[in-house]
PDB file of C-alpha atoms in Angstrom:
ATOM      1  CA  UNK A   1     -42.737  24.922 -66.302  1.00  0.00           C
ATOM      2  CA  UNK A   2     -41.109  22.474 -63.918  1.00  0.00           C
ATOM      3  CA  UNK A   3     -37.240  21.804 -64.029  1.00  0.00           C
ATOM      4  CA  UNK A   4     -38.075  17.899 -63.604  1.00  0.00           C
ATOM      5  CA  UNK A   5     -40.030  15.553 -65.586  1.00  0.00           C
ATOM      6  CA  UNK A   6     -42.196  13.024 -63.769  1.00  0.00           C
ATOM      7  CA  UNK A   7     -40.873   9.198 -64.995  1.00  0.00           C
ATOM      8  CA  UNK A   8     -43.717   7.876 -66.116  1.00  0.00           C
ATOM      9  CA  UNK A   9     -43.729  10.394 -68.850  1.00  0.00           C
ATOM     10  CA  UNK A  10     -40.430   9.298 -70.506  1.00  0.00           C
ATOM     11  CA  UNK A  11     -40.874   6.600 -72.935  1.00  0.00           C
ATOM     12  CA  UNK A  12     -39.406   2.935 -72.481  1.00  0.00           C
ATOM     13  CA  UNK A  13     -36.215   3.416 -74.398  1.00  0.00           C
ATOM     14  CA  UNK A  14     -35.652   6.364 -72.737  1.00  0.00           C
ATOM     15  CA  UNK A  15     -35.700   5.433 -69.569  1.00  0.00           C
ATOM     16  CA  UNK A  16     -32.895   2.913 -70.115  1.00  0.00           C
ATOM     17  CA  UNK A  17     -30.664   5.215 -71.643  1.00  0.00           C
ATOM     18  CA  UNK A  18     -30.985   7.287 -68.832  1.00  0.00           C
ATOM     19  CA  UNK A  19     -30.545   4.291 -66.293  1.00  0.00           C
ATOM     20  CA  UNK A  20     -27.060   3.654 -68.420  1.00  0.00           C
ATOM     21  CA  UNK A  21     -26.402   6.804 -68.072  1.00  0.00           C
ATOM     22  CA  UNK A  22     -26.385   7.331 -64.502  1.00  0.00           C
ATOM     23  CA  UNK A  23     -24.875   3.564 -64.000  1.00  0.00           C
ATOM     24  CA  UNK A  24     -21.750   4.999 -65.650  1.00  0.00           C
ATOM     25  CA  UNK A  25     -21.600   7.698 -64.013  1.00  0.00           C
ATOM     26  CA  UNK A  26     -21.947   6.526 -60.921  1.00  0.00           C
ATOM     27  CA  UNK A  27     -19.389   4.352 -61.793  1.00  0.00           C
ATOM     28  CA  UNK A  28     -17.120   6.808 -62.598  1.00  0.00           C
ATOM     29  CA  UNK A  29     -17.409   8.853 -59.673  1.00  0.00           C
ATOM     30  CA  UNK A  30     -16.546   5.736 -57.957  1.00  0.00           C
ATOM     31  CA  UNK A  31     -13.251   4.648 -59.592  1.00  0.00           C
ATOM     32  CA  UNK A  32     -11.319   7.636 -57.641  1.00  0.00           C
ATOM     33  CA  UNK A  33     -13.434   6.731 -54.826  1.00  0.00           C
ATOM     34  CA  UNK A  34     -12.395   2.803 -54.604  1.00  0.00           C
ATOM     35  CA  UNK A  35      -8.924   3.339 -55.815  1.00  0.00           C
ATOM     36  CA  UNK A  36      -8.526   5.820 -52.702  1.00  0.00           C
ATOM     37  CA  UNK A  37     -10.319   3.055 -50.240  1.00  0.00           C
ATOM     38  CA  UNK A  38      -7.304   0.525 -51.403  1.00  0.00           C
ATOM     39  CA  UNK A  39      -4.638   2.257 -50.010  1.00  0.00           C
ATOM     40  CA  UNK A  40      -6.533   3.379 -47.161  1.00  0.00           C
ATOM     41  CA  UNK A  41      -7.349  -0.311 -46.398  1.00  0.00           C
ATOM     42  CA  UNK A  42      -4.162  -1.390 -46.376  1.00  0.00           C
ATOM     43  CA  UNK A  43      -3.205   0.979 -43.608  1.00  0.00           C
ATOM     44  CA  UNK A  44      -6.360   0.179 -42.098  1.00  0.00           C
ATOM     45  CA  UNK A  45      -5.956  -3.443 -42.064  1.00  0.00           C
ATOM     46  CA  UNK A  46      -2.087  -2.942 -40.666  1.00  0.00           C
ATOM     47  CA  UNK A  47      -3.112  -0.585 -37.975  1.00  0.00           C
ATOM     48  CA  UNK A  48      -5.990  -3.548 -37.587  1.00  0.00           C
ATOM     49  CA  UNK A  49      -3.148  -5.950 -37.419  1.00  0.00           C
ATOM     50  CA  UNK A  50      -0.639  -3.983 -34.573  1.00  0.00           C
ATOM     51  CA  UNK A  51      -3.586  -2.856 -32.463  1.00  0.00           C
ATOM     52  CA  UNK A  52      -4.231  -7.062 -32.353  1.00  0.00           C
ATOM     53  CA  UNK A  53      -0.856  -7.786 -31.077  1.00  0.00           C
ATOM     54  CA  UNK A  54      -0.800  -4.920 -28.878  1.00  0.00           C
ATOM     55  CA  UNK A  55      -4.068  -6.460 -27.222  1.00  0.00           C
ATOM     56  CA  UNK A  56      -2.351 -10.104 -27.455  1.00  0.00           C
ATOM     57  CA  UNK A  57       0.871  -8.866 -25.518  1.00  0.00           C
ATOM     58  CA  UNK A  58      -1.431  -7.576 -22.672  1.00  0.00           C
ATOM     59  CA  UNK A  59      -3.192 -10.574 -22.292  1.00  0.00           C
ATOM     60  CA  UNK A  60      -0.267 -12.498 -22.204  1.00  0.00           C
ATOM     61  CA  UNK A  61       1.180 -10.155 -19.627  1.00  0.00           C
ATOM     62  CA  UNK A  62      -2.150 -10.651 -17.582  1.00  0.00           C
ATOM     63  CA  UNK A  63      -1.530 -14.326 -17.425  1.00  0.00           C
ATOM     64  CA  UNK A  64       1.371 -13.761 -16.249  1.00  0.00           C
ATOM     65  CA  UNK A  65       0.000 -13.013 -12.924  1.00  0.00           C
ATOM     66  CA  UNK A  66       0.946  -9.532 -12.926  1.00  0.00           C
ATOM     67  CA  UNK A  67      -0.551  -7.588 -10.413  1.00  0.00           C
ATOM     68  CA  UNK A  68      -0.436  -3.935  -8.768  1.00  0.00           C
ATOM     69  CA  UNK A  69      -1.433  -4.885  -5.437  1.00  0.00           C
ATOM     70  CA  UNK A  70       0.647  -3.793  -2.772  1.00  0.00           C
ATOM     71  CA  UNK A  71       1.695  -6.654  -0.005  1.00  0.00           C
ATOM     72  CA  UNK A  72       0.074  -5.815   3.316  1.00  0.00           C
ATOM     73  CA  UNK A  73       1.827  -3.306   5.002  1.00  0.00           C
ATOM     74  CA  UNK A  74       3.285  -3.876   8.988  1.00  0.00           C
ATOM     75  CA  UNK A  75       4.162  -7.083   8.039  1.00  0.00           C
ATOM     76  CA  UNK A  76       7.627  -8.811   9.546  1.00  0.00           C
ATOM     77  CA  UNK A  77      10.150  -8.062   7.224  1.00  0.00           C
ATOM     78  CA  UNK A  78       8.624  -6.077   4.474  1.00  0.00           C
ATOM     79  CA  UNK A  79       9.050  -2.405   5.205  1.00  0.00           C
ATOM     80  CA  UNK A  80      10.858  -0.918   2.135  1.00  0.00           C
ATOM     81  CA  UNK A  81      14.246   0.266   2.945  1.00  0.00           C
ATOM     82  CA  UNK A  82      12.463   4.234   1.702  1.00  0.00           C
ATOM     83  CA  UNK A  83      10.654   3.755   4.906  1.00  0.00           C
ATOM     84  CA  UNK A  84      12.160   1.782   7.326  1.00  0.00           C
ATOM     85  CA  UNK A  85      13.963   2.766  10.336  1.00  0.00           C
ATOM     86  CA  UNK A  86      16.723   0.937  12.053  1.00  0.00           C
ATOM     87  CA  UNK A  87      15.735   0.434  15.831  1.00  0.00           C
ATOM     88  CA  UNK A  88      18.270  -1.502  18.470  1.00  0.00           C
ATOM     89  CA  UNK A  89      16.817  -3.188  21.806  1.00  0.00           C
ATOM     90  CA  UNK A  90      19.093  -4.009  24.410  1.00  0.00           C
ATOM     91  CA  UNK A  91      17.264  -6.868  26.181  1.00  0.00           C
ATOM     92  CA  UNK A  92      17.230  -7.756  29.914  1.00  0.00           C
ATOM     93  CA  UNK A  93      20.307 -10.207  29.503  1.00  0.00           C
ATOM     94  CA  UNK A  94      22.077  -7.595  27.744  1.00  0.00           C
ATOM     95  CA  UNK A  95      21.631  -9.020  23.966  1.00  0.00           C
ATOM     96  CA  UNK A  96      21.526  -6.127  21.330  1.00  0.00           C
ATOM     97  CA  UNK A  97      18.426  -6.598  18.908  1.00  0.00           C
ATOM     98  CA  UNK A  98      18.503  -4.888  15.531  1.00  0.00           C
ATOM     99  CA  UNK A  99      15.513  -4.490  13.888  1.00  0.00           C
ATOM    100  CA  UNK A 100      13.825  -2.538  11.009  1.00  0.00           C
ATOM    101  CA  UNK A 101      10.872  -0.706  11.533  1.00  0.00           C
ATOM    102  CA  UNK A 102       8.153   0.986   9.676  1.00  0.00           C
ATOM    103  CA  UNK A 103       6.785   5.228  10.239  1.00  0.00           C
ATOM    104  CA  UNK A 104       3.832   5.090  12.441  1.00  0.00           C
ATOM    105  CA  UNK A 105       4.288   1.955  14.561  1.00  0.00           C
ATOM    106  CA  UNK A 106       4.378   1.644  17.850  1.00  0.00           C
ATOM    107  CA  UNK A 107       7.533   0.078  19.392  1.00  0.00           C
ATOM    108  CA  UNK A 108       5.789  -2.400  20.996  1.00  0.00           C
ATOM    109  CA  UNK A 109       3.984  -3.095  17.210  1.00  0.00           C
ATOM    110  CA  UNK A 110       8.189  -3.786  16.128  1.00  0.00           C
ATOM    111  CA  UNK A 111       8.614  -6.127  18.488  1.00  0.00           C
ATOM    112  CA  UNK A 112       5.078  -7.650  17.747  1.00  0.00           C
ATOM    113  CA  UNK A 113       5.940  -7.907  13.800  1.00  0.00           C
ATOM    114  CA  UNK A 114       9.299  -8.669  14.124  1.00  0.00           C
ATOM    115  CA  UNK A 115       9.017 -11.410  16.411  1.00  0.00           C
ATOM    116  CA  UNK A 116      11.945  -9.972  18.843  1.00  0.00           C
ATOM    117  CA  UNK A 117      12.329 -12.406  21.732  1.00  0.00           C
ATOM    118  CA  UNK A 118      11.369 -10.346  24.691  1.00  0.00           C
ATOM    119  CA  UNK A 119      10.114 -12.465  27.304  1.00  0.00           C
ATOM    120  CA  UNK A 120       6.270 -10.651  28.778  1.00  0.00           C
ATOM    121  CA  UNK A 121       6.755  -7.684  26.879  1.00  0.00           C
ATOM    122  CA  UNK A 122       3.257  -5.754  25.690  1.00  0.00           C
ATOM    123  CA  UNK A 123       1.053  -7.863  27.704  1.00  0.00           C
ATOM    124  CA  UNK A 124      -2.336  -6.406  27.299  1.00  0.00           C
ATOM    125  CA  UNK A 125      -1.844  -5.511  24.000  1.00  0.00           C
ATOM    126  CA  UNK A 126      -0.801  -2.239  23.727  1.00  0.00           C
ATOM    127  CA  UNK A 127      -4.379  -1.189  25.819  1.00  0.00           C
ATOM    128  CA  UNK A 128      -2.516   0.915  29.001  1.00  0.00           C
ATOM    129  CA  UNK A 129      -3.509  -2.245  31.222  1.00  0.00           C
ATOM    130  CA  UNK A 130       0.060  -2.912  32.037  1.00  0.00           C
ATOM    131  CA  UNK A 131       3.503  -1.759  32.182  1.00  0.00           C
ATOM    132  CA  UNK A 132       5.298  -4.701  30.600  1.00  0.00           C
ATOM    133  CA  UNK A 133       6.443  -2.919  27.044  1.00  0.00           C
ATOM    134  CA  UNK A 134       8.476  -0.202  29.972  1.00  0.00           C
ATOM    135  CA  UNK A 135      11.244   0.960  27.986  1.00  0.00           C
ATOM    136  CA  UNK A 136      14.329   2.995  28.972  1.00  0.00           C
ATOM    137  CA  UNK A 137      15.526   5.775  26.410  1.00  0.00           C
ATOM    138  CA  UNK A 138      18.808   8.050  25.414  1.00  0.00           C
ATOM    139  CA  UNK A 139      17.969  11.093  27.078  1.00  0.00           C
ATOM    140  CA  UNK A 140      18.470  13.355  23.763  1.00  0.00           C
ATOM    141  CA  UNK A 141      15.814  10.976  22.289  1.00  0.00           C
ATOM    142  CA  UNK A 142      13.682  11.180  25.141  1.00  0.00           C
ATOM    143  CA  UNK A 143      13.620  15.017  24.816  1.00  0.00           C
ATOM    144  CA  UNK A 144      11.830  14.685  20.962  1.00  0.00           C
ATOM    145  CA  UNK A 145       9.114  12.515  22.056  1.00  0.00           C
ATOM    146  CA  UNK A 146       5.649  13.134  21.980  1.00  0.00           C
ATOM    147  CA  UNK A 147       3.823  14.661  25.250  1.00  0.00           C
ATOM    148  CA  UNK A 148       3.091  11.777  28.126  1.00  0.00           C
ATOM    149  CA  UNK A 149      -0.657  11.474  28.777  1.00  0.00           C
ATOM    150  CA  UNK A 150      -2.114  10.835  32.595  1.00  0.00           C
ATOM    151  CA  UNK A 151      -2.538   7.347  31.137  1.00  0.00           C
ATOM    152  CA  UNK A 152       0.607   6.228  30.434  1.00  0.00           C
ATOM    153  CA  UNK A 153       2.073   8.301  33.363  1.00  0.00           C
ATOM    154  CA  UNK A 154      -0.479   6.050  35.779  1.00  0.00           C
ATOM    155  CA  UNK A 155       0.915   2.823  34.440  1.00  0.00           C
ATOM    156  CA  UNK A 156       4.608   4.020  34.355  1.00  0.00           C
ATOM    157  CA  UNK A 157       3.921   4.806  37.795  1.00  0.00           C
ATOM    158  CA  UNK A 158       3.318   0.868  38.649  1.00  0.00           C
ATOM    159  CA  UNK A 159       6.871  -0.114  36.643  1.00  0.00           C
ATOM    160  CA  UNK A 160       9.932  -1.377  37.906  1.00  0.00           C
ATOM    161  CA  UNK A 161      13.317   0.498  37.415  1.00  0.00           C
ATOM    162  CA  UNK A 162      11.470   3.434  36.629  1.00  0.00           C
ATOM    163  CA  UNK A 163      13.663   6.603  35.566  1.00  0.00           C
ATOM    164  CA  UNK A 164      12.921  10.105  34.717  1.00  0.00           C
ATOM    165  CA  UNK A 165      13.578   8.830  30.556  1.00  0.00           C
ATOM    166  CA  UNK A 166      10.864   5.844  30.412  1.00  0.00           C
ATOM    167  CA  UNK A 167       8.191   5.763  28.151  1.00  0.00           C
ATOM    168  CA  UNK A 168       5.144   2.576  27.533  1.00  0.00           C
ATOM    169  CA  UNK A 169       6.373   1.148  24.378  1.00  0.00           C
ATOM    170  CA  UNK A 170       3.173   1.176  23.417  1.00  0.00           C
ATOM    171  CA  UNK A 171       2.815   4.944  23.112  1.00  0.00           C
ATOM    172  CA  UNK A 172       6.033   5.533  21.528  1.00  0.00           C
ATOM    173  CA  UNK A 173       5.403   5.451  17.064  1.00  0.00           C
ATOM    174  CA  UNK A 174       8.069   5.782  15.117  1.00  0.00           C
ATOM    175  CA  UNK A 175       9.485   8.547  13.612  1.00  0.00           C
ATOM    176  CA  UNK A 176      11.943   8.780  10.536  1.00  0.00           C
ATOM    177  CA  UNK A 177      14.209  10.840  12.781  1.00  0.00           C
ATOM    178  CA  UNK A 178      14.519   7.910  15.231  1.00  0.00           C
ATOM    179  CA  UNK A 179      16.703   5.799  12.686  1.00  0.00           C
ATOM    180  CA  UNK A 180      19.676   4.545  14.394  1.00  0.00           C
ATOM    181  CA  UNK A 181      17.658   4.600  18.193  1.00  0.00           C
ATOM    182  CA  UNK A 182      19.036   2.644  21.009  1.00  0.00           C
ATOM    183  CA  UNK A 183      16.105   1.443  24.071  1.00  0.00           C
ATOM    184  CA  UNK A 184      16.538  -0.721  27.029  1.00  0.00           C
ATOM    185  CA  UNK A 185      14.463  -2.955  28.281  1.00  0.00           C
ATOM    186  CA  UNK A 186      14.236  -3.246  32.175  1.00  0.00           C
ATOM    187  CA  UNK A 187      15.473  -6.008  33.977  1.00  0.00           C
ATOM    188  CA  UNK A 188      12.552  -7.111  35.898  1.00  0.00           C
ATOM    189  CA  UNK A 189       8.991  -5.959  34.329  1.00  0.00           C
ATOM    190  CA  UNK A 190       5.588  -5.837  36.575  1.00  0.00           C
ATOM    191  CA  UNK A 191       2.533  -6.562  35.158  1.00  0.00           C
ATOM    192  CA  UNK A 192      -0.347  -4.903  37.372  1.00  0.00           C
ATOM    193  CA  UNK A 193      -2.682  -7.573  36.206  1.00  0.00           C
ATOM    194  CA  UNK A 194      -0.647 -10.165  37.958  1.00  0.00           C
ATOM    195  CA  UNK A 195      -0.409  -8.447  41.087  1.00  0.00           C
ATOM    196  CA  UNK A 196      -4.447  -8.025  40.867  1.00  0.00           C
ATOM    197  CA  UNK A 197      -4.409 -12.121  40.875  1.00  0.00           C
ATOM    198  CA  UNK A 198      -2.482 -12.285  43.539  1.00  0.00           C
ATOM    199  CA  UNK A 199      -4.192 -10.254  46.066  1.00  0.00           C
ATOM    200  CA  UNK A 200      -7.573 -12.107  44.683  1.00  0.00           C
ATOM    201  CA  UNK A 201      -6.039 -15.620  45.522  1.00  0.00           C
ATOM    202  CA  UNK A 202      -4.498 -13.880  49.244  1.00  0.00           C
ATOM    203  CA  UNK A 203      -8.314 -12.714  49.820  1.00  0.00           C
ATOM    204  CA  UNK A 204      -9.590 -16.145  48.957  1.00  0.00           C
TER     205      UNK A 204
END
């Protein structure tokens, strides 16, 4: 005998007793139910509510024009004092330069950026064309640089006032340990390229 009797079989009257019946019943399993949803609404619909302004502040803070983009780096004036290195140039007439200088530039790159007023100096560009960024150091200094290449060593070769501590200020990066350094520029500067016109006008 089956545990469940087909509907059809249960008369009219029946049938809506049992549809009250399971109405209230379902409506009492549902009182609990509902009265429990109330109070979890309400924290619902505050943690709604602070999760709104949360979003509200950030867009406001985006309008704002808040950004995390970094300025450019190697620009004049803008090396972080972390980072930067103090370099002096004594120029030709004597005047002491004091500049700041970033980890990983080339000298002639500080006076580039920095706008130093060094009449011809870097010439080509920092390409070993010339000898015009020739730069005179403190022996101890001298001693910590990097090896020479035949490169430089060629072009040093066609500078005037050469001395056994010049360097190409183009081959020369800074280093945090060179805070505080002290280079002079030469007197009189040669430019190869200018002698090459020169002896092309003579010929001429």
């Amino acid at each position: 005998m089956s545990a469940c009797l087909a509907t059809e079989d249960i008369p009219g009257s029946t049938k809506q007793d049992l549809s009250s019946m399971i109405a209230q019943g379902i409506s009492g399993l549902m009182r609990p139910l509902l009265s429990g949803l109330k109070v979890s609404k309400t924290h619902f619909v505050y943690f709604c509510e602070v999760t709104e302004q949360n979003c509200l502040q950030s867009k406001q803070m985006s309008r704002r024009g808040f950004s995390s983009t970094c300025k450019l780096q190697g620009s004049p004036g803008e090396s972080s004092s972390a980072d930067s290195v103090t370099v002096h140039f004594i120029n030709r007439d004597g005047e002491r330069l004091t500049t700041t200088a970033k980890e990983g530039e080339s000298l002639l790159e500080v006076v580039v950026n920095q706008n130093l007023a060094i009449d011809g100096f870097g010439a080509c560009e920092g390409t070993l064309a010339c000898s015009t960024c020739h730069l005179i150091f403190e022996k101890d200094t001298f001693q910590k640089l990097d090896a020479i290449s035949d490169e430089e060593m060629d072009m040093l070769d066609l500078a005037y006032g050469l001395t056994e501590t010049s360097r190409l200020g183009c081959q020369v990066r800074i280093k945090k340990l060179m805070d505080g350094l002290t280079v002079q520029v030469p007197v009189e500067v040669s430019d190869i390229r200018s002698q090459l016109e020169v002896g092309k006008q003579s010929k001429q």
